[in-house]
Amino acid sequence: MSERPVPLPYADPGFVADPFPLYRRLREDGPVRRAVIAGGLDAWLVTRYEDGLAALSDPRLSSDVRDATDPRLAGQLPAFERESLMSSMLRSDPPDHTRLRRLVSKAFTARRVAMLRPRIQEITDRLLDAVVPAGRAELVADFALPLPVTVISELLGVPVDDRHDFQRWTDAMLVRGERMPDPAVVNEAWQRMRAYLTAHLGAKRARPGDDLLSALISAHDEEQRLSHDELIAMTFLLLVAGYITTVNLIGSGITALLTHPDQLALLRDRPELLPDAIEEFLRYDGPVSPGIARFAREDVEIAGVTVPRGATVLIASAIADRDPARFPDPDRLDITRRDNGHLAFGHGIHYCLGAPLARLEGQIAIGTALRRLPDLALAVPPAELTWRPGGLRGPARLPVTFAAGGPAA
């Protein structure tokens, strides 16, 4: 394409707070647009739904960053991505991906997720018990963040006393501010995390428990097991999928309701709409923005545009999920929307394995908050909310007020 790459202004607070006007212009300008993304990297944005759906299933687009030819990309990868995610399902292609997903699926079953419902409800109620008497809270720090941290820690068998360090290390590696993080800080957090996980895996091998990590260690298929590096990578990937993205789903979902009072009132009146509401939150303002990276193994034609071999392709789910060709009136939040086949969890062989857990946590968290926090409202004007910049999107803080002493658990 002859157009100059469009820079995505990550340092602009206005863009971080509301990227969708620019996303809409990019989609209207064309189905595939060159852009400058985080770290000054060039990428090809796939902006429309049908093209994004096809691209996510195209074997010519690799998940392995080693198929990229931009030398800056590998140079910008922090140690934890080079050493861990490279061995995970997230950054592998068949046949390695097929083997890894099959083994992990033996441990991370729908039954195991369904069995978590009572415990997730218990954690949710305990967190809300702590804020109900005050009539105000910061719902990210007090609720949306500690809930998935506790759930994923328990799922992996992490002792209570270790969870603060666990969260601190994960935040240092994943949470991005307006500036790029200090590589030394990121690397130190990763080395501490890796050392902890190595010791934790050793303890679980010696004394298996009824937790996901013990199940991953024992998972086997035709005498194949996950290697030590693969176990480290999978544990870290579960942290990524089970922690910050779920924080963002809960925070963004509650924010969407508080800024759309008609939808809030509708959901209070019709709580049976909650599963549909979760899907709409994921479509309307999902936890990943702008989208999912792939790397061209060869020259690939997408929507009539030839993307060169080695290029970074960003399948912009946050843009495609507001494509009017797929979703009528896409910029309107509508919790009654049907046929909501959004791309927030991806598509194809890399469809998010943790999607059922994220949905379950979102439904319990948001549904219980609405029930137990009467007159829930923002404590600041919507324009004063701050949002996390970078590829993981959600409110950084969510100050709210409500009627103190709401209904008991």
CSV table of C-alpha atoms in Angstrom, one decimal:
chain,number,residue,atom,x,y,z
A,1,MET,CA,0.0,0.0,0.0
A,2,SER,CA,1.2,3.5,-0.7
A,3,GLU,CA,-0.2,5.2,2.4
A,4,ARG,CA,2.1,6.2,5.1
A,5,PRO,CA,1.6,4.1,8.3
A,6,VAL,CA,-0.9,5.6,10.8
A,7,PRO,CA,0.6,6.0,14.3
A,8,LEU,CA,-1.5,4.8,17.1
A,9,PRO,CA,-1.1,7.6,19.7
A,10,TYR,CA,-0.6,5.5,22.9
A,11,ALA,CA,0.8,8.5,24.8
A,12,ASP,CA,-2.3,10.5,24.1
A,13,PRO,CA,-4.7,10.3,27.1
A,14,GLY,CA,-7.7,11.1,24.9
A,15,PHE,CA,-6.9,8.1,22.7
A,16,VAL,CA,-6.3,5.8,25.7
A,17,ALA,CA,-9.6,6.8,27.2
A,18,ASP,CA,-11.5,6.4,23.9
A,19,PRO,CA,-9.7,4.8,21.0
A,20,PHE,CA,-12.9,4.0,19.1
A,21,PRO,CA,-13.2,7.2,17.0
A,22,LEU,CA,-9.8,6.6,15.5
A,23,TYR,CA,-10.5,2.9,15.1
A,24,ARG,CA,-13.7,3.7,13.2
A,25,ARG,CA,-11.8,6.0,10.8
A,26,LEU,CA,-9.2,3.3,10.2
A,27,ARG,CA,-11.9,0.7,9.4
A,28,GLU,CA,-13.7,3.2,7.1
A,29,ASP,CA,-10.4,4.0,5.3
A,30,GLY,CA,-9.8,0.4,4.3
A,31,PRO,CA,-9.8,-3.3,5.4
A,32,VAL,CA,-6.1,-3.5,5.8
A,33,ARG,CA,-4.1,-0.4,7.0
A,34,ARG,CA,-0.4,0.0,7.8
A,35,ALA,CA,0.1,1.4,11.3
A,36,VAL,CA,2.8,2.2,13.8
A,37,ILE,CA,2.1,0.3,17.0
A,38,ALA,CA,3.7,0.2,20.5
A,39,GLY,CA,7.5,0.5,20.5
A,40,GLY,CA,7.4,2.1,17.0
A,41,LEU,CA,6.9,-1.2,15.2
A,42,ASP,CA,5.2,-1.3,11.8
A,43,ALA,CA,2.2,-3.5,11.5
A,44,TRP,CA,-0.7,-4.3,9.2
A,45,LEU,CA,-4.0,-3.8,10.8
A,46,VAL,CA,-6.9,-6.0,9.7
A,47,THR,CA,-9.9,-3.8,10.6
A,48,ARG,CA,-13.0,-5.6,9.4
A,49,TYR,CA,-14.8,-8.5,10.9
A,50,GLU,CA,-15.0,-11.1,8.1
A,51,ASP,CA,-11.4,-10.4,7.1
A,52,GLY,CA,-10.3,-10.8,10.8
A,53,LEU,CA,-12.3,-14.0,11.2
A,54,ALA,CA,-10.6,-15.5,8.1
A,55,ALA,CA,-7.1,-14.2,9.1
A,56,LEU,CA,-7.4,-15.9,12.6
A,57,SER,CA,-7.8,-19.2,10.8
A,58,ASP,CA,-5.2,-18.7,8.1
A,59,PRO,CA,-2.2,-21.1,8.5
A,60,ARG,CA,0.0,-18.7,6.5
A,61,LEU,CA,-0.2,-16.3,9.5
A,62,SER,CA,1.9,-17.7,12.3
A,63,SER,CA,1.7,-17.2,16.0
A,64,ASP,CA,5.5,-17.7,16.4
A,65,VAL,CA,7.3,-14.3,16.6
A,66,ARG,CA,10.3,-15.9,15.1
A,67,ASP,CA,8.5,-15.7,11.7
A,68,ALA,CA,8.7,-11.9,11.9
A,69,THR,CA,11.5,-10.2,10.0
A,70,ASP,CA,11.5,-6.8,11.8
A,71,PRO,CA,14.7,-7.1,13.9
A,72,ARG,CA,13.3,-4.5,16.3
A,73,LEU,CA,10.5,-6.9,17.4
A,74,ALA,CA,12.8,-9.5,18.9
A,75,GLY,CA,14.9,-6.8,20.5
A,76,GLN,CA,11.9,-5.4,22.3
A,77,LEU,CA,10.6,-8.7,23.7
A,78,PRO,CA,11.2,-8.8,27.4
A,79,ALA,CA,12.9,-11.8,28.8
A,80,PHE,CA,9.7,-13.4,30.1
A,81,GLU,CA,8.3,-13.5,26.5
A,82,ARG,CA,11.5,-14.9,25.0
A,83,GLU,CA,12.0,-17.5,27.7
A,84,SER,CA,8.4,-18.4,28.6
A,85,LEU,CA,5.7,-17.5,26.1
A,86,MET,CA,7.8,-18.9,23.2
A,87,SER,CA,7.2,-22.4,24.8
A,88,SER,CA,3.5,-21.8,25.2
A,89,MET,CA,0.4,-22.4,23.1
A,90,LEU,CA,0.1,-18.6,22.6
A,91,ARG,CA,3.3,-18.4,20.5
A,92,SER,CA,3.3,-21.9,18.8
A,93,ASP,CA,1.9,-23.3,15.6
A,94,PRO,CA,0.9,-26.9,14.7
A,95,PRO,CA,2.1,-29.5,15.3
A,96,ASP,CA,3.6,-28.2,18.6
A,97,HIS,CA,0.4,-26.2,19.3
A,98,THR,CA,-1.8,-29.2,18.7
A,99,ARG,CA,0.2,-31.3,21.2
A,100,LEU,CA,0.3,-28.6,23.9
A,101,ARG,CA,-3.4,-27.7,23.6
A,102,ARG,CA,-4.4,-31.4,23.8
A,103,LEU,CA,-2.3,-32.0,26.9
A,104,VAL,CA,-3.5,-28.8,28.7
A,105,SER,CA,-7.1,-29.5,27.7
A,106,LYS,CA,-6.9,-32.8,29.6
A,107,ALA,CA,-6.3,-30.8,32.8
A,108,PHE,CA,-8.3,-27.6,32.2
A,109,THR,CA,-11.6,-29.2,31.7
A,110,ALA,CA,-15.1,-27.7,31.6
A,111,ARG,CA,-15.9,-29.8,34.7
A,112,ARG,CA,-13.0,-28.2,36.6
A,113,VAL,CA,-14.2,-24.7,35.6
A,114,ALA,CA,-17.8,-25.5,36.6
A,115,MET,CA,-16.8,-26.7,40.0
A,116,LEU,CA,-15.2,-23.3,40.7
A,117,ARG,CA,-18.6,-21.5,40.8
A,118,PRO,CA,-19.3,-21.8,44.5
A,119,ARG,CA,-15.8,-20.8,45.4
A,120,ILE,CA,-15.9,-17.8,43.0
A,121,GLN,CA,-19.2,-16.7,44.5
A,122,GLU,CA,-17.7,-17.0,48.0
A,123,ILE,CA,-14.7,-14.9,47.1
A,124,THR,CA,-16.9,-12.3,45.4
A,125,ASP,CA,-19.2,-12.0,48.5
A,126,ARG,CA,-16.2,-11.7,50.8
A,127,LEU,CA,-14.7,-8.9,48.8
A,128,LEU,CA,-18.0,-7.0,48.7
A,129,ASP,CA,-18.6,-7.6,52.4
A,130,ALA,CA,-15.5,-5.4,53.0
A,131,VAL,CA,-16.8,-2.4,51.0
A,132,VAL,CA,-20.6,-2.6,51.5
A,133,PRO,CA,-20.6,-0.7,54.9
A,134,ALA,CA,-18.6,2.3,53.5
A,135,GLY,CA,-20.9,3.3,50.6
A,136,ARG,CA,-17.9,3.9,48.4
A,137,ALA,CA,-15.1,1.9,46.9
A,138,GLU,CA,-12.4,1.8,44.2
A,139,LEU,CA,-13.8,-1.2,42.4
A,140,VAL,CA,-10.6,-2.1,40.5
A,141,ALA,CA,-8.3,-2.3,43.6
A,142,ASP,CA,-11.1,-3.5,46.0
A,143,PHE,CA,-12.9,-5.9,43.8
A,144,ALA,CA,-12.1,-6.4,40.1
A,145,LEU,CA,-8.4,-7.1,40.7
A,146,PRO,CA,-8.3,-9.3,43.8
A,147,LEU,CA,-11.1,-11.6,42.6
A,148,PRO,CA,-9.3,-13.1,39.6
A,149,VAL,CA,-5.9,-13.0,41.4
A,150,THR,CA,-7.4,-15.1,44.2
A,151,VAL,CA,-9.2,-17.5,41.7
A,152,ILE,CA,-6.2,-18.1,39.5
A,153,SER,CA,-3.9,-18.5,42.6
A,154,GLU,CA,-6.2,-21.1,44.1
A,155,LEU,CA,-6.5,-22.8,40.7
A,156,LEU,CA,-2.7,-23.1,40.5
A,157,GLY,CA,-2.4,-24.0,44.2
A,158,VAL,CA,-0.4,-20.9,45.2
A,159,PRO,CA,-0.5,-20.4,49.0
A,160,VAL,CA,-2.2,-17.3,50.4
A,161,ASP,CA,1.0,-15.9,51.8
A,162,ASP,CA,2.6,-15.9,48.4
A,163,ARG,CA,-0.1,-14.1,46.4
A,164,HIS,CA,1.0,-10.6,47.0
A,165,ASP,CA,4.4,-11.3,45.5
A,166,PHE,CA,2.7,-13.2,42.7
A,167,GLN,CA,0.6,-10.2,41.9
A,168,ARG,CA,3.5,-7.7,42.2
A,169,TRP,CA,5.7,-9.7,39.8
A,170,THR,CA,2.8,-10.1,37.3
A,171,ASP,CA,2.0,-6.4,37.4
A,172,ALA,CA,5.7,-5.5,36.8
A,173,MET,CA,5.7,-7.7,33.7
A,174,LEU,CA,2.3,-6.9,32.2
A,175,VAL,CA,0.9,-3.6,33.4
A,176,ARG,CA,1.9,-0.8,31.1
A,177,GLY,CA,1.9,3.0,31.8
A,178,GLU,CA,2.4,5.9,29.5
A,179,ARG,CA,6.2,5.1,29.3
A,180,MET,CA,7.8,1.8,28.3
A,181,PRO,CA,8.6,-0.2,31.5
A,182,ASP,CA,12.2,-0.4,32.8
A,183,PRO,CA,13.6,-3.6,31.2
A,184,ALA,CA,15.7,-4.2,34.4
A,185,VAL,CA,12.6,-4.1,36.5
A,186,VAL,CA,10.7,-6.4,34.2
A,187,ASN,CA,13.6,-8.9,34.0
A,188,GLU,CA,14.0,-9.0,37.8
A,189,ALA,CA,10.3,-9.7,38.2
A,190,TRP,CA,10.5,-12.5,35.7
A,191,GLN,CA,13.5,-14.1,37.3
A,192,ARG,CA,11.8,-14.1,40.7
A,193,MET,CA,8.6,-15.4,39.1
A,194,ARG,CA,10.5,-18.2,37.3
A,195,ALA,CA,12.4,-19.2,40.4
A,196,TYR,CA,9.2,-19.3,42.4
A,197,LEU,CA,7.3,-21.3,39.7
A,198,THR,CA,10.3,-23.8,39.5
A,199,ALA,CA,10.2,-24.4,43.2
A,200,HIS,CA,6.4,-24.6,43.2
A,201,LEU,CA,6.4,-27.1,40.4
A,202,GLY,CA,8.9,-29.2,42.4
A,203,ALA,CA,6.7,-29.1,45.5
A,204,LYS,CA,3.7,-30.2,43.4
A,205,ARG,CA,5.5,-33.1,41.9
A,206,ALA,CA,6.5,-34.3,45.3
A,207,ARG,CA,3.0,-33.8,46.8
A,208,PRO,CA,0.3,-33.4,44.2
A,209,GLY,CA,-2.9,-31.6,45.2
A,210,ASP,CA,-6.4,-31.2,43.8
A,211,ASP,CA,-5.3,-28.1,41.7
A,212,LEU,CA,-4.8,-27.3,38.1
A,213,LEU,CA,-1.0,-27.3,38.3
A,214,SER,CA,-0.9,-30.8,39.7
A,215,ALA,CA,-3.2,-31.9,36.9
A,216,LEU,CA,-0.9,-30.2,34.3
A,217,ILE,CA,2.1,-32.1,35.7
A,218,SER,CA,0.3,-35.4,35.5
A,219,ALA,CA,-1.3,-34.8,32.1
A,220,HIS,CA,0.0,-37.1,29.4
A,221,ASP,CA,-0.9,-38.3,26.0
A,222,GLU,CA,0.7,-41.4,24.4
A,223,GLU,CA,3.5,-41.1,27.0
A,224,GLN,CA,4.1,-37.4,26.1
A,225,ARG,CA,4.1,-34.9,29.0
A,226,LEU,CA,4.7,-31.2,29.3
A,227,SER,CA,8.3,-30.4,29.7
A,228,HIS,CA,9.6,-28.3,32.6
A,229,ASP,CA,9.9,-25.2,30.3
A,230,GLU,CA,6.4,-25.9,28.8
A,231,LEU,CA,4.9,-26.2,32.3
A,232,ILE,CA,6.5,-22.8,33.3
A,233,ALA,CA,5.2,-21.3,30.1
A,234,MET,CA,1.7,-22.7,30.6
A,235,THR,CA,1.5,-21.6,34.2
A,236,PHE,CA,2.6,-18.1,33.2
A,237,LEU,CA,0.1,-18.0,30.3
A,238,LEU,CA,-2.7,-19.1,32.6
A,239,LEU,CA,-1.7,-16.1,34.8
A,240,VAL,CA,-1.9,-13.7,31.9
A,241,ALA,CA,-5.2,-15.1,30.7
A,242,GLY,CA,-6.7,-15.6,34.1
A,243,TYR,CA,-5.6,-12.4,35.7
A,244,ILE,CA,-5.3,-9.0,34.0
A,245,THR,CA,-7.7,-9.7,31.1
A,246,THR,CA,-10.4,-10.8,33.6
A,247,VAL,CA,-9.7,-7.7,35.7
A,248,ASN,CA,-10.4,-5.6,32.6
A,249,LEU,CA,-13.6,-7.5,31.7
A,250,ILE,CA,-15.1,-6.9,35.1
A,251,GLY,CA,-13.9,-3.2,35.3
A,252,SER,CA,-14.9,-2.4,31.7
A,253,GLY,CA,-18.3,-4.2,32.0
A,254,ILE,CA,-19.2,-2.2,35.2
A,255,THR,CA,-18.0,1.0,33.6
A,256,ALA,CA,-20.1,0.4,30.5
A,257,LEU,CA,-23.2,-0.1,32.6
A,258,LEU,CA,-22.6,3.0,34.8
A,259,THR,CA,-22.1,5.1,31.7
A,260,HIS,CA,-25.3,3.7,30.1
A,261,PRO,CA,-28.0,4.0,32.7
A,262,ASP,CA,-30.7,2.5,30.5
A,263,GLN,CA,-28.7,-0.7,30.1
A,264,LEU,CA,-28.0,-0.8,33.9
A,265,ALA,CA,-31.7,-0.4,34.7
A,266,LEU,CA,-32.5,-3.1,32.1
A,267,LEU,CA,-30.1,-5.6,33.6
A,268,ARG,CA,-31.3,-4.9,37.1
A,269,ASP,CA,-34.8,-5.6,36.0
A,270,ARG,CA,-33.9,-8.6,33.9
A,271,PRO,CA,-30.9,-10.4,35.5
A,272,GLU,CA,-31.4,-13.3,33.2
A,273,LEU,CA,-29.8,-11.1,30.5
A,274,LEU,CA,-26.4,-11.3,32.3
A,275,PRO,CA,-24.8,-13.9,30.0
A,276,ASP,CA,-25.8,-11.8,27.0
A,277,ALA,CA,-24.5,-8.7,28.7
A,278,ILE,CA,-21.1,-10.3,29.3
A,279,GLU,CA,-20.8,-11.1,25.5
A,280,GLU,CA,-21.8,-7.5,24.7
A,281,PHE,CA,-19.2,-6.1,27.1
A,282,LEU,CA,-16.6,-8.2,25.4
A,283,ARG,CA,-17.7,-7.0,22.0
A,284,TYR,CA,-18.2,-3.3,22.9
A,285,ASP,CA,-15.0,-2.7,24.9
A,286,GLY,CA,-13.0,-5.9,25.2
A,287,PRO,CA,-10.0,-6.5,27.4
A,288,VAL,CA,-7.5,-6.6,24.5
A,289,SER,CA,-7.0,-3.6,22.2
A,290,PRO,CA,-6.4,-3.2,19.4
A,291,GLY,CA,-6.0,-6.9,18.8
A,292,ILE,CA,-4.2,-10.2,18.2
A,293,ALA,CA,-0.7,-10.4,16.6
A,294,ARG,CA,0.3,-12.8,13.8
A,295,PHE,CA,3.3,-13.0,11.5
A,296,ALA,CA,3.2,-13.6,7.8
A,297,ARG,CA,5.1,-16.8,6.8
A,298,GLU,CA,4.8,-15.8,3.2
A,299,ASP,CA,3.3,-13.1,1.1
A,300,VAL,CA,-0.4,-13.1,2.0
A,301,GLU,CA,-3.3,-11.4,0.3
A,302,ILE,CA,-5.9,-10.1,2.8
A,303,ALA,CA,-9.0,-8.3,1.4
A,304,GLY,CA,-7.1,-7.5,-1.9
A,305,VAL,CA,-4.0,-6.2,-0.1
A,306,THR,CA,-0.7,-8.1,-0.3
A,307,VAL,CA,1.0,-8.3,3.1
A,308,PRO,CA,4.7,-9.1,2.7
A,309,ARG,CA,6.4,-12.1,4.2
A,310,GLY,CA,7.6,-11.5,7.7
A,311,ALA,CA,5.3,-8.6,8.4
A,312,THR,CA,3.5,-8.2,11.7
A,313,VAL,CA,-0.3,-8.5,11.2
A,314,LEU,CA,-2.5,-7.2,13.9
A,315,ILE,CA,-6.0,-8.7,13.7
A,316,ALA,CA,-7.7,-5.7,15.3
A,317,SER,CA,-10.5,-7.4,17.2
A,318,ALA,CA,-11.4,-4.2,19.0
A,319,ILE,CA,-12.0,-2.5,15.6
A,320,ALA,CA,-13.6,-5.5,13.9
A,321,ASP,CA,-16.0,-6.0,16.7
A,322,ARG,CA,-17.6,-2.7,15.9
A,323,ASP,CA,-17.9,-3.4,12.2
A,324,PRO,CA,-21.4,-2.3,11.0
A,325,ALA,CA,-21.3,-5.0,8.3
A,326,ARG,CA,-21.4,-7.6,11.1
A,327,PHE,CA,-23.1,-5.8,14.1
A,328,PRO,CA,-26.0,-3.4,13.5
A,329,ASP,CA,-25.5,-0.1,15.3
A,330,PRO,CA,-22.1,-1.3,16.5
A,331,ASP,CA,-21.2,1.8,18.7
A,332,ARG,CA,-24.3,1.3,20.8
A,333,LEU,CA,-24.1,-0.9,24.0
A,334,ASP,CA,-27.0,-3.3,23.8
A,335,ILE,CA,-27.2,-6.1,26.3
A,336,THR,CA,-30.1,-7.7,24.4
A,337,ARG,CA,-27.9,-8.1,21.3
A,338,ARG,CA,-28.2,-11.6,19.8
A,339,ASP,CA,-25.8,-13.5,17.5
A,340,ASN,CA,-22.9,-11.8,19.2
A,341,GLY,CA,-20.0,-13.7,17.7
A,342,HIS,CA,-17.3,-11.2,18.8
A,343,LEU,CA,-13.5,-11.8,18.4
A,344,ALA,CA,-12.5,-10.9,21.9
A,345,PHE,CA,-11.4,-14.5,22.6
A,346,GLY,CA,-10.0,-15.0,19.2
A,347,HIS,CA,-11.0,-17.7,16.7
A,348,GLY,CA,-9.8,-20.9,15.3
A,349,ILE,CA,-7.2,-23.2,16.9
A,350,HIS,CA,-6.0,-20.4,19.2
A,351,TYR,CA,-9.5,-19.6,20.6
A,352,CYS,CA,-8.9,-18.8,24.3
A,353,LEU,CA,-8.9,-21.9,26.4
A,354,GLY,CA,-9.8,-19.8,29.5
A,355,ALA,CA,-12.9,-18.2,28.0
A,356,PRO,CA,-15.3,-20.3,30.1
A,357,LEU,CA,-13.6,-19.2,33.3
A,358,ALA,CA,-13.5,-15.6,32.2
A,359,ARG,CA,-17.2,-15.7,31.4
A,360,LEU,CA,-18.0,-17.4,34.7
A,361,GLU,CA,-16.0,-14.8,36.8
A,362,GLY,CA,-17.5,-11.9,34.9
A,363,GLN,CA,-21.1,-13.1,35.4
A,364,ILE,CA,-20.6,-13.8,39.1
A,365,ALA,CA,-18.7,-10.6,39.8
A,366,ILE,CA,-20.9,-8.2,37.9
A,367,GLY,CA,-24.2,-9.9,38.8
A,368,THR,CA,-23.3,-9.9,42.5
A,369,ALA,CA,-22.1,-6.3,42.5
A,370,LEU,CA,-25.4,-5.1,40.9
A,371,ARG,CA,-27.3,-7.1,43.5
A,372,ARG,CA,-25.3,-6.0,46.6
A,373,LEU,CA,-24.5,-2.4,45.7
A,374,PRO,CA,-27.8,-0.5,45.4
A,375,ASP,CA,-27.7,2.9,43.7
A,376,LEU,CA,-24.3,2.1,42.2
A,377,ALA,CA,-22.8,5.1,40.4
A,378,LEU,CA,-19.5,6.6,39.3
A,379,ALA,CA,-17.9,8.9,42.0
A,380,VAL,CA,-16.2,11.0,39.3
A,381,PRO,CA,-17.4,12.2,35.9
A,382,PRO,CA,-16.7,9.6,33.1
A,383,ALA,CA,-14.1,11.9,31.5
A,384,GLU,CA,-12.0,11.7,34.7
A,385,LEU,CA,-11.7,7.9,34.6
A,386,THR,CA,-8.2,6.7,33.7
A,387,TRP,CA,-7.5,3.7,31.5
A,388,ARG,CA,-4.6,1.4,31.1
A,389,PRO,CA,-2.6,2.2,27.9
A,390,GLY,CA,-1.2,-0.5,25.7
A,391,GLY,CA,-2.6,-3.8,24.4
A,392,LEU,CA,-4.5,-4.7,27.6
A,393,ARG,CA,-7.4,-2.4,28.0
A,394,GLY,CA,-9.5,-1.6,31.1
A,395,PRO,CA,-10.0,1.1,33.7
A,396,ALA,CA,-7.0,1.7,35.9
A,397,ARG,CA,-9.2,3.0,38.7
A,398,LEU,CA,-13.0,2.8,39.1
A,399,PRO,CA,-14.2,5.0,42.1
A,400,VAL,CA,-17.9,4.4,42.8
A,401,THR,CA,-20.5,5.2,45.4
A,402,PHE,CA,-23.6,3.2,46.4
A,403,ALA,CA,-26.1,2.9,49.2
A,404,ALA,CA,-24.2,1.6,52.3
A,405,GLY,CA,-25.2,-1.6,53.9
A,406,GLY,CA,-26.7,-3.2,50.8
A,407,PRO,CA,-28.3,-6.7,50.7
A,408,ALA,CA,-26.4,-9.4,52.5
A,409,ALA,CA,-24.6,-12.2,50.6
